[in-house]
Amino acid sequence: MRIDAIILRELHMPLVRPFETSFGVTRNRRILLAEVQSEGLTGWGECTAGERPFFSSETTDTAWQVMVQELAPTLAAESPEHGGECPRIFRAVRGNPMAKAALENAIWDLEAQREGVSLSRLLGGVRESISCGVSLGIQSSITELLEIIERELAAGYQRIKLKCKPGWDVEVFERVRNRWPGIMLSCDANSAYRLRDEDHLVSFDAFDLLMIEQPLWHDDFYFHSMLQKRLNTPICLDESIRNRRDALAAIEMESCKIINIKLGRVGGFSEAIAVHNAAMERGIPVWCGGMLESGVGRSHNIALSTLDNFTLPGDVSASARYWKEDIIEPEVTVSREGEIAIPDTPGRGYEVKTDLIERLTVRKETIREMALVA
Ligand code: OSB
Ligand code: MG
């Protein structure tokens, strides 16, 4: 595929409500989109880096710089036939997986359109719908949280994940479990605990949680494996799993029993499929995490979630939970049964609203050919 142009855009999109985790509050997203034009077709990708380097070291600004200076010119100079060639094309650039994923995923989108198949089909997906859960941020009171849970359960969501941190954990779980003894409930600490909290974390076992996500350091396997030996509740790793080798190490060391796969964190569809396959071969279930994506990233998460081993409800939910108006059409909706139906049209299956994207754009850069000659 000849690459005619790569257009990078930063969009400012306010969330309909703030999202609070153990590392901070997000009110406004700075969304970075990659549009890759090739032989009359247009592929889209989204960089899931945050505004600040808290979830990972990448940010909207660092990703922008790496994409403009390194990745986009390198990609524009190549003529990849498949999204799967991108890891090789980007190999000289170390790290920066979210920047790489935005471009690689746009190439997979293009490839699906060229082949006339849905992105799900191209990836090897096997599902016609996917199971959805919600990730609920830290609230100002437990009463407020209970009201939100009630609303999300009524909407059909199959699993409730609670963001937690020291001071917002056992008391919250107790109140939620008392009210809903049977729901699928999990928690996500985003690395908020330390070894001194081990006994406290073991006390989470009382709440019959589906999993405890990333309780310890963002880059750790060893101490998670020590903790897992003491816990009945499965540990799920998010931040720690950057690629297939990490998944193999974590599984081998029994650092986790479940893996959260995020496209940005692992660097795109190729590595996400590799992590998925490694986990499946070893009997470890996976699910698809979210990063407060716009409709573009959301549509990629939906396609990924159709792979065989995505057997647990993910964090991919309806557009309206995040945005007053999403940048895709139709917006992502979730059925009363808590499922998203998989589109079977070529590519992502959701059109982008180009006028709205243009209006939300605060910075734009077009890359046409190799700007730097190595
Ligand atoms: O750890 O899953 C996480 C959002 C930003 C950074 C990290 C995480 C999250 C979420 C949001 O949990 C999930 C969503 O997109 O709804
Ligand atoms: Mg997480």
Coordinates of N, CA and C in Angstrom, one line a residue, residues 53-253:
P53 N 2.1 12.0 32.6 CA 2.8 10.7 32.6 C 2.5 9.9 33.9
F54 N 1.3 9.5 34.1 CA 0.9 8.8 35.4 C 0.6 7.4 35.2
F55 N -0.2 7.0 34.2 CA -0.5 5.6 33.9 C 0.8 5.0 33.3
S56 N 1.4 5.7 32.3 CA 2.6 5.3 31.7 C 3.5 6.5 31.5
S57 N 4.7 6.3 31.0 CA 5.6 7.5 30.8 C 5.2 8.3 29.5
E58 N 4.4 7.7 28.7 CA 4.0 8.5 27.5 C 2.9 9.5 27.8
T59 N 2.9 10.6 27.1 CA 1.8 11.6 27.2 C 1.5 12.0 25.8
T60 N 0.4 12.8 25.7 CA -0.1 13.3 24.4 C 1.1 14.0 23.7
D61 N 1.8 14.8 24.5 CA 2.9 15.6 23.9 C 4.1 14.8 23.5
T62 N 4.5 13.8 24.3 CA 5.7 13.0 23.9 C 5.3 12.1 22.7
A63 N 4.1 11.6 22.7 CA 3.7 10.7 21.6 C 3.7 11.5 20.3
W64 N 3.2 12.8 20.4 CA 3.1 13.7 19.2 C 4.5 13.9 18.6
Q65 N 5.4 14.1 19.5 CA 6.8 14.4 19.1 C 7.4 13.2 18.4
V66 N 7.2 12.0 19.0 CA 7.8 10.8 18.5 C 7.2 10.4 17.1
M67 N 5.8 10.6 17.1 CA 5.1 10.3 15.8 C 5.6 11.3 14.7
V68 N 5.6 12.6 15.0 CA 6.0 13.5 14.0 C 7.4 13.4 13.5
Q69 N 8.3 13.2 14.5 CA 9.7 13.2 14.1 C 10.3 11.8 13.7
E70 N 9.7 10.7 14.2 CA 10.3 9.4 13.9 C 9.3 8.5 13.2
L71 N 8.2 8.2 13.8 CA 7.4 7.1 13.4 C 6.7 7.3 12.1
A72 N 6.0 8.5 12.0 CA 5.2 8.8 10.8 C 6.1 8.9 9.5
P73 N 7.3 9.6 9.6 CA 8.1 9.7 8.4 C 8.7 8.3 8.0
T74 N 9.0 7.5 9.0 CA 9.5 6.1 8.7 C 8.4 5.3 8.0
L75 N 7.2 5.4 8.5 CA 6.1 4.6 8.0 C 5.7 5.1 6.6
A76 N 5.8 6.5 6.4 CA 5.4 7.0 5.1 C 6.4 6.6 4.0
A77 N 7.6 6.3 4.4 CA 8.6 5.9 3.4 C 8.5 4.4 3.1
E78 N 7.8 3.7 3.8 CA 7.6 2.2 3.6 C 6.3 2.1 2.8
S79 N 6.0 0.9 2.3 CA 4.7 0.6 1.7 C 4.2 -0.7 2.3
P80 N 3.9 -0.7 3.6 CA 3.5 -1.9 4.2 C 2.2 -2.5 3.6
E81 N 2.2 -3.8 3.4 CA 1.0 -4.4 2.9 C 0.1 -4.8 4.0
H82 N 0.7 -5.0 5.2 CA -0.1 -5.5 6.4 C 0.3 -4.7 7.6
G83 N -0.7 -4.6 8.5 CA -0.4 -4.0 9.8 C 0.6 -4.7 10.5
G84 N 0.7 -6.0 10.3 CA 1.7 -6.9 11.0 C 3.1 -6.5 10.7
E85 N 3.4 -5.7 9.7 CA 4.8 -5.3 9.4 C 5.2 -4.1 10.2
C86 N 4.3 -3.5 10.9 CA 4.7 -2.3 11.6 C 5.7 -2.5 12.8
P87 N 5.6 -3.5 13.5 CA 6.6 -3.7 14.6 C 8.0 -3.7 14.0
R88 N 8.2 -4.3 12.9 CA 9.6 -4.3 12.2 C 9.9 -2.9 11.8
I89 N 9.0 -2.2 11.2 CA 9.2 -0.9 10.6 C 9.6 0.1 11.8
F90 N 9.0 -0.1 12.9 CA 9.2 0.8 14.1 C 10.3 0.3 15.0
R91 N 10.9 -0.8 14.7 CA 11.8 -1.4 15.7 C 12.9 -0.5 16.2
A92 N 13.5 0.4 15.3 CA 14.6 1.2 15.8 C 14.2 2.2 16.9
V93 N 12.9 2.5 17.0 CA 12.5 3.4 18.0 C 12.2 2.6 19.3
R94 N 12.8 2.9 20.4 CA 12.6 2.1 21.6 C 11.4 2.6 22.3
G95 N 10.7 1.7 23.0 CA 9.5 2.2 23.8 C 8.4 2.8 23.0
N96 N 7.8 3.8 23.6 CA 6.7 4.6 22.9 C 5.6 3.7 22.3
P97 N 5.2 2.7 23.0 CA 4.2 1.8 22.4 C 2.9 2.5 22.0
M98 N 2.4 3.5 22.8 CA 1.1 4.1 22.4 C 1.2 4.9 21.1
A99 N 2.4 5.5 20.9 CA 2.6 6.3 19.7 C 2.6 5.3 18.5
K100 N 3.3 4.1 18.7 CA 3.4 3.1 17.6 C 2.0 2.5 17.3
A101 N 1.3 2.2 18.4 CA 0.0 1.6 18.2 C -1.0 2.4 17.4
A102 N -0.9 3.8 17.6 CA -1.9 4.6 16.8 C -1.6 4.4 15.3
L103 N -0.4 4.4 14.9 CA -0.1 4.2 13.5 C -0.3 2.8 13.0
E104 N 0.2 1.8 13.8 CA 0.0 0.4 13.4 C -1.5 0.1 13.2
N105 N -2.3 0.5 14.2 CA -3.7 0.2 14.1 C -4.4 0.8 12.9
A106 N -3.9 2.0 12.5 CA -4.5 2.6 11.3 C -4.2 1.8 10.0
I107 N -3.0 1.2 10.0 CA -2.6 0.3 8.9 C -3.5 -0.9 8.9
W108 N -3.8 -1.5 10.0 CA -4.7 -2.7 10.1 C -6.1 -2.3 9.6
D109 N -6.5 -1.1 10.0 CA -7.8 -0.6 9.5 C -7.8 -0.5 8.0
L110 N -6.8 0.1 7.4 CA -6.7 0.2 6.0 C -6.7 -1.1 5.3
E111 N -5.9 -2.1 5.9 CA -5.8 -3.4 5.3 C -7.2 -4.1 5.3
A112 N -8.0 -3.9 6.3 CA -9.3 -4.5 6.4 C -10.2 -3.9 5.3
Q113 N -10.1 -2.6 5.1 CA -10.9 -1.9 4.1 C -10.5 -2.4 2.7
R114 N -9.2 -2.5 2.5 CA -8.7 -3.0 1.2 C -9.1 -4.4 0.9
E115 N -9.2 -5.3 1.9 CA -9.6 -6.7 1.7 C -11.1 -6.8 1.7
G116 N -11.8 -5.7 2.1 CA -13.3 -5.8 2.1 C -13.8 -6.6 3.3
V117 N -13.1 -6.7 4.4 CA -13.5 -7.5 5.5 C -13.6 -6.6 6.8
S118 N -14.3 -7.0 7.8 CA -14.3 -6.2 9.0 C -13.0 -6.4 9.7
L119 N -12.7 -5.4 10.5 CA -11.4 -5.4 11.3 C -11.4 -6.7 12.2
S120 N -12.5 -7.0 12.8 CA -12.7 -8.2 13.6 C -12.3 -9.4 12.8
R121 N -12.8 -9.6 11.6 CA -12.5 -10.7 10.8 C -11.0 -10.8 10.5
L122 N -10.4 -9.6 10.1 CA -9.0 -9.6 9.7 C -8.1 -10.0 10.9
L123 N -8.5 -9.6 12.1 CA -7.7 -10.0 13.3 C -7.9 -11.4 13.7
G124 N -8.9 -12.1 13.2 CA -9.2 -13.5 13.5 C -10.2 -13.6 14.6
G125 N -11.1 -12.6 14.7 CA -12.2 -12.6 15.7 C -13.2 -13.7 15.5
V126 N -13.8 -14.1 16.6 CA -14.8 -15.2 16.5 C -16.1 -14.9 17.1
R127 N -16.3 -13.7 17.5 CA -17.5 -13.3 18.2 C -18.4 -12.3 17.4
E128 N -19.7 -12.5 17.5 CA -20.6 -11.5 16.9 C -21.0 -10.4 17.8
S129 N -20.8 -10.6 19.1 CA -21.0 -9.5 20.1 C -20.0 -9.7 21.2
I130 N -19.7 -8.7 22.0 CA -18.8 -8.8 23.1 C -19.5 -8.4 24.4
S131 N -18.9 -8.9 25.5 CA -19.5 -8.6 26.8 C -18.9 -7.4 27.4
C132 N -19.7 -6.6 28.0 CA -19.2 -5.3 28.5 C -19.3 -5.1 30.0
G133 N -18.3 -4.5 30.6 CA -18.3 -4.1 32.0 C -18.0 -2.6 32.0
V134 N -18.1 -2.0 33.2 CA -17.7 -0.6 33.3 C -16.6 -0.5 34.4
S135 N -15.7 0.5 34.2 CA -14.7 0.9 35.2 C -15.2 2.2 35.8
L136 N -15.4 2.1 37.2 CA -16.0 3.3 37.9 C -14.9 4.0 38.7
G137 N -14.7 5.2 38.4 CA -13.7 6.0 39.1 C -14.0 6.2 40.6
I138 N -13.0 6.7 41.3 CA -13.2 7.0 42.8 C -14.2 8.2 42.9
Q139 N -15.2 8.1 43.8 CA -16.2 9.1 43.9 C -16.0 9.9 45.2
S140 N -16.8 11.0 45.3 CA -16.6 11.8 46.6 C -17.3 11.1 47.8
S141 N -18.3 10.2 47.5 CA -18.9 9.4 48.6 C -19.3 8.1 48.2
I142 N -19.5 7.1 49.1 CA -19.9 5.8 48.8 C -21.4 5.8 48.3
T143 N -22.2 6.7 48.9 CA -23.6 6.8 48.4 C -23.6 7.2 47.0
E144 N -22.8 8.1 46.6 CA -22.7 8.5 45.1 C -22.4 7.3 44.3
L145 N -21.3 6.5 44.7 CA -20.9 5.4 44.0 C -22.0 4.4 43.8
L146 N -22.8 4.1 44.9 CA -23.9 3.1 44.9 C -24.9 3.5 43.8
E147 N -25.2 4.8 43.7 CA -26.2 5.3 42.8 C -25.7 5.1 41.3
I148 N -24.4 5.3 41.1 CA -23.8 5.0 39.8 C -23.9 3.5 39.4
I149 N -23.5 2.7 40.4 CA -23.6 1.3 40.2 C -25.0 0.8 39.8
E150 N -26.0 1.3 40.5 CA -27.4 1.0 40.3 C -27.7 1.3 38.8
R151 N -27.3 2.5 38.4 CA -27.6 2.9 37.0 C -26.9 2.1 36.0
E152 N -25.6 1.7 36.2 CA -24.9 0.9 35.3 C -25.5 -0.5 35.2
L153 N -25.9 -1.1 36.3 CA -26.4 -2.4 36.3 C -27.8 -2.4 35.6
A154 N -28.6 -1.3 35.8 CA -29.8 -1.2 35.1 C -29.6 -1.1 33.6
A155 N -28.5 -0.5 33.2 CA -28.2 -0.3 31.7 C -27.8 -1.7 31.1
G156 N -27.5 -2.7 32.0 CA -27.2 -4.0 31.5 C -25.7 -4.5 31.6
Y157 N -24.8 -3.6 32.1 CA -23.4 -3.9 32.2 C -23.2 -5.2 33.1
Q158 N -22.3 -6.1 32.6 CA -22.2 -7.4 33.2 C -21.2 -7.5 34.3
R159 N -20.3 -6.5 34.4 CA -19.3 -6.5 35.4 C -19.0 -5.1 35.9
I160 N -18.9 -4.9 37.2 CA -18.5 -3.6 37.7 C -17.1 -3.6 38.3
K161 N -16.3 -2.7 37.8 CA -14.9 -2.6 38.3 C -14.8 -1.3 39.0
L162 N -14.3 -1.4 40.3 CA -14.1 -0.2 41.1 C -12.7 0.2 41.2
K163 N -12.4 1.4 40.8 CA -11.1 2.0 41.1 C -10.9 2.1 42.6
C164 N -9.7 1.6 43.1 CA -9.5 1.7 44.5 C -8.1 2.2 44.9
K165 N -7.9 2.6 46.1 CA -6.6 3.0 46.6 C -6.7 3.0 48.2
P166 N -5.6 3.0 48.9 CA -5.8 3.0 50.4 C -6.7 4.1 50.8
G167 N -7.7 3.7 51.6 CA -8.7 4.7 52.0 C -10.0 4.6 51.2
W168 N -10.0 4.0 50.0 CA -11.1 3.8 49.2 C -11.1 2.4 48.7
D169 N -11.3 1.4 49.7 CA -11.3 0.0 49.3 C -12.2 -0.8 50.1
V170 N -11.8 -1.5 51.2 CA -12.6 -2.5 51.9 C -14.0 -1.9 52.3
E171 N -14.0 -0.7 52.8 CA -15.3 -0.1 53.2 C -16.3 0.0 52.0
V172 N -15.7 0.4 50.9 CA -16.5 0.5 49.7 C -17.0 -0.9 49.2
F173 N -16.0 -1.9 49.2 CA -16.4 -3.2 48.7 C -17.5 -3.8 49.6
E174 N -17.4 -3.5 50.9 CA -18.4 -4.1 51.9 C -19.8 -3.5 51.6
R175 N -19.8 -2.2 51.4 CA -21.2 -1.6 51.1 C -21.7 -2.1 49.8
V176 N -20.9 -2.3 48.8 CA -21.3 -2.7 47.5 C -21.8 -4.2 47.5
R177 N -21.0 -5.0 48.2 CA -21.3 -6.4 48.3 C -22.6 -6.7 49.1
N178 N -22.8 -5.8 50.2 CA -24.0 -6.0 51.0 C -25.2 -5.7 50.1
R179 N -25.1 -4.7 49.3 CA -26.3 -4.4 48.4 C -26.4 -5.3 47.3
W180 N -25.3 -5.8 46.6 CA -25.4 -6.7 45.5 C -24.5 -7.9 45.7
P181 N -25.0 -8.9 46.4 CA -24.1 -10.0 46.8 C -23.7 -10.8 45.5
G182 N -24.5 -10.8 44.5 CA -24.2 -11.7 43.4 C -23.5 -11.1 42.1
I183 N -23.3 -9.8 42.1 CA -22.7 -9.3 40.8 C -21.3 -9.6 40.6
M184 N -20.9 -9.6 39.4 CA -19.5 -9.7 39.0 C -18.8 -8.4 39.4
L185 N -17.9 -8.5 40.4 CA -17.3 -7.3 40.9 C -15.7 -7.4 40.9
S186 N -15.0 -6.4 40.5 CA -13.6 -6.4 40.5 C -13.0 -5.1 41.0
C187 N -11.7 -5.0 41.2 CA -11.2 -3.7 41.6 C -9.8 -3.5 40.8
D188 N -9.5 -2.2 40.7 CA -8.2 -1.8 40.0 C -7.5 -0.8 40.8
A189 N -6.3 -1.1 41.3 CA -5.6 -0.2 42.2 C -4.6 0.7 41.4
N190 N -4.3 0.4 40.1 CA -3.3 1.2 39.4 C -2.1 1.4 40.2
S191 N -1.6 0.3 40.8 CA -0.3 0.3 41.6 C -0.3 1.2 42.9
A192 N -1.4 1.3 43.5 CA -1.5 2.1 44.7 C -1.0 1.5 46.0
Y193 N -0.7 0.2 46.0 CA -0.3 -0.4 47.3 C 1.2 -0.8 47.3
R194 N 1.7 -1.1 48.5 CA 3.1 -1.5 48.6 C 3.2 -2.7 49.5
L195 N 4.4 -3.3 49.7 CA 4.5 -4.6 50.4 C 3.9 -4.5 51.8
R196 N 4.0 -3.3 52.5 CA 3.5 -3.2 53.8 C 1.9 -3.4 53.8
D197 N 1.3 -3.3 52.7 CA -0.2 -3.4 52.6 C -0.6 -4.9 52.3
E198 N 0.3 -5.8 52.3 CA 0.0 -7.2 52.0 C -1.2 -7.8 52.8
D199 N -1.1 -7.6 54.1 CA -2.2 -8.2 54.9 C -3.6 -7.5 54.5
H200 N -3.5 -6.2 54.3 CA -4.7 -5.5 53.9 C -5.2 -6.0 52.6
L201 N -4.3 -6.3 51.6 CA -4.8 -6.8 50.3 C -5.4 -8.2 50.5
V202 N -4.8 -9.0 51.4 CA -5.4 -10.3 51.6 C -6.8 -10.2 52.2
S203 N -7.1 -9.2 52.9 CA -8.4 -9.0 53.4 C -9.5 -8.7 52.3
F204 N -9.0 -8.4 51.1 CA -9.9 -8.2 49.9 C -10.6 -9.6 49.6
D205 N -10.0 -10.7 50.0 CA -10.6 -12.0 49.7 C -12.0 -12.2 50.2
A206 N -12.3 -11.4 51.2 CA -13.7 -11.5 51.8 C -14.8 -11.1 50.9
F207 N -14.4 -10.4 49.8 CA -15.5 -9.7 49.0 C -15.8 -10.5 47.6
D208 N -15.2 -11.6 47.5 CA -15.5 -12.5 46.3 C -15.3 -11.7 45.0
L209 N -14.1 -11.0 44.9 CA -13.9 -10.2 43.7 C -13.4 -11.1 42.6
L210 N -13.8 -10.8 41.4 CA -13.4 -11.6 40.2 C -11.9 -11.4 40.0
M211 N -11.3 -10.3 40.4 CA -9.9 -10.1 40.3 C -9.5 -8.8 41.0
I212 N -8.2 -8.7 41.4 CA -7.6 -7.4 41.8 C -6.6 -7.0 40.8
E213 N -6.8 -5.9 40.2 CA -6.0 -5.4 39.0 C -4.8 -4.6 39.5
Q214 N -3.6 -4.9 39.1 CA -2.4 -4.2 39.3 C -2.3 -3.6 40.7
P215 N -2.3 -4.4 41.8 CA -2.2 -3.8 43.1 C -0.8 -3.1 43.4
L216 N 0.2 -3.7 42.9 CA 1.6 -3.3 43.3 C 2.2 -2.5 42.1
W217 N 3.6 -2.3 42.2 CA 4.3 -1.5 41.2 C 3.9 -1.8 39.7
H218 N 4.0 -0.7 39.0 CA 3.6 -0.8 37.5 C 4.5 -1.7 36.7
D219 N 5.8 -1.9 37.2 CA 6.7 -2.6 36.4 C 7.2 -3.9 37.1
D220 N 6.3 -4.4 38.0 CA 6.7 -5.6 38.8 C 6.0 -6.9 38.4
F221 N 6.8 -8.0 38.5 CA 6.3 -9.3 38.4 C 6.5 -10.1 39.7
Y222 N 7.7 -9.9 40.3 CA 8.1 -10.7 41.4 C 7.2 -10.6 42.6
F223 N 7.0 -9.3 43.0 CA 6.2 -9.1 44.3 C 4.8 -9.4 44.1
H224 N 4.3 -9.3 42.8 CA 2.9 -9.7 42.5 C 2.8 -11.2 42.7
S225 N 3.9 -11.9 42.3 CA 3.8 -13.4 42.4 C 3.9 -13.8 43.9
M226 N 4.6 -13.1 44.7 CA 4.6 -13.4 46.1 C 3.2 -13.1 46.7
L227 N 2.6 -12.0 46.3 CA 1.3 -11.6 46.8 C 0.2 -12.7 46.3
Q228 N 0.3 -13.1 45.1 CA -0.7 -14.1 44.5 C -0.7 -15.4 45.4
K229 N 0.5 -15.7 45.9 CA 0.6 -17.0 46.7 C -0.3 -16.8 47.9
R230 N -0.5 -15.6 48.4 CA -1.2 -15.4 49.7 C -2.7 -15.1 49.4
L231 N -3.0 -14.8 48.2 CA -4.4 -14.4 47.8 C -5.2 -15.5 47.2
N232 N -6.5 -15.6 47.6 CA -7.4 -16.5 46.8 C -7.9 -15.8 45.6
T233 N -8.1 -14.5 45.7 CA -8.6 -13.7 44.5 C -7.5 -13.6 43.5
P234 N -7.9 -13.9 42.2 CA -6.9 -13.8 41.1 C -6.3 -12.3 41.0
I235 N -5.0 -12.2 40.7 CA -4.5 -10.9 40.4 C -4.6 -10.8 38.9
C236 N -4.9 -9.6 38.4 CA -4.9 -9.3 37.0 C -3.8 -8.3 36.7
L237 N -3.0 -8.5 35.8 CA -2.0 -7.4 35.5 C -2.4 -6.6 34.3
D238 N -2.2 -5.3 34.4 CA -2.4 -4.3 33.4 C -1.1 -3.7 33.0
E239 N -0.7 -2.7 33.8 CA 0.5 -1.9 33.5 C 1.8 -2.8 33.3
S240 N 1.9 -3.9 34.1 CA 3.2 -4.7 34.0 C 3.3 -5.4 32.6
I241 N 2.2 -5.6 31.9 CA 2.3 -6.4 30.7 C 2.5 -5.5 29.4
R242 N 3.7 -5.4 29.0 CA 4.1 -4.6 27.8 C 4.1 -5.3 26.5
N243 N 4.3 -6.7 26.6 CA 4.4 -7.4 25.4 C 4.3 -8.9 25.7
R244 N 4.5 -9.8 24.7 CA 4.3 -11.2 24.8 C 5.3 -11.8 25.8
R245 N 6.5 -11.3 25.8 CA 7.5 -11.8 26.8 C 7.1 -11.5 28.2
D246 N 6.6 -10.3 28.4 CA 6.1 -10.0 29.8 C 5.0 -11.0 30.2
A247 N 4.1 -11.3 29.3 CA 3.0 -12.2 29.6 C 3.5 -13.6 29.9
L248 N 4.5 -14.0 29.1 CA 5.1 -15.3 29.4 C 5.8 -15.3 30.8
A249 N 6.5 -14.3 31.1 CA 7.2 -14.2 32.4 C 6.1 -14.2 33.6
A250 N 5.1 -13.4 33.4 CA 4.1 -13.2 34.5 C 3.4 -14.6 34.7
I251 N 3.1 -15.3 33.6 CA 2.3 -16.5 33.7 C 3.2 -17.6 34.3
E252 N 4.5 -17.6 33.9 CA 5.4 -18.6 34.4 C 5.7 -18.4 35.9
M253 N 5.8 -17.1 36.3 CA 6.0 -16.8 37.7 C 4.8 -16.8 38.6

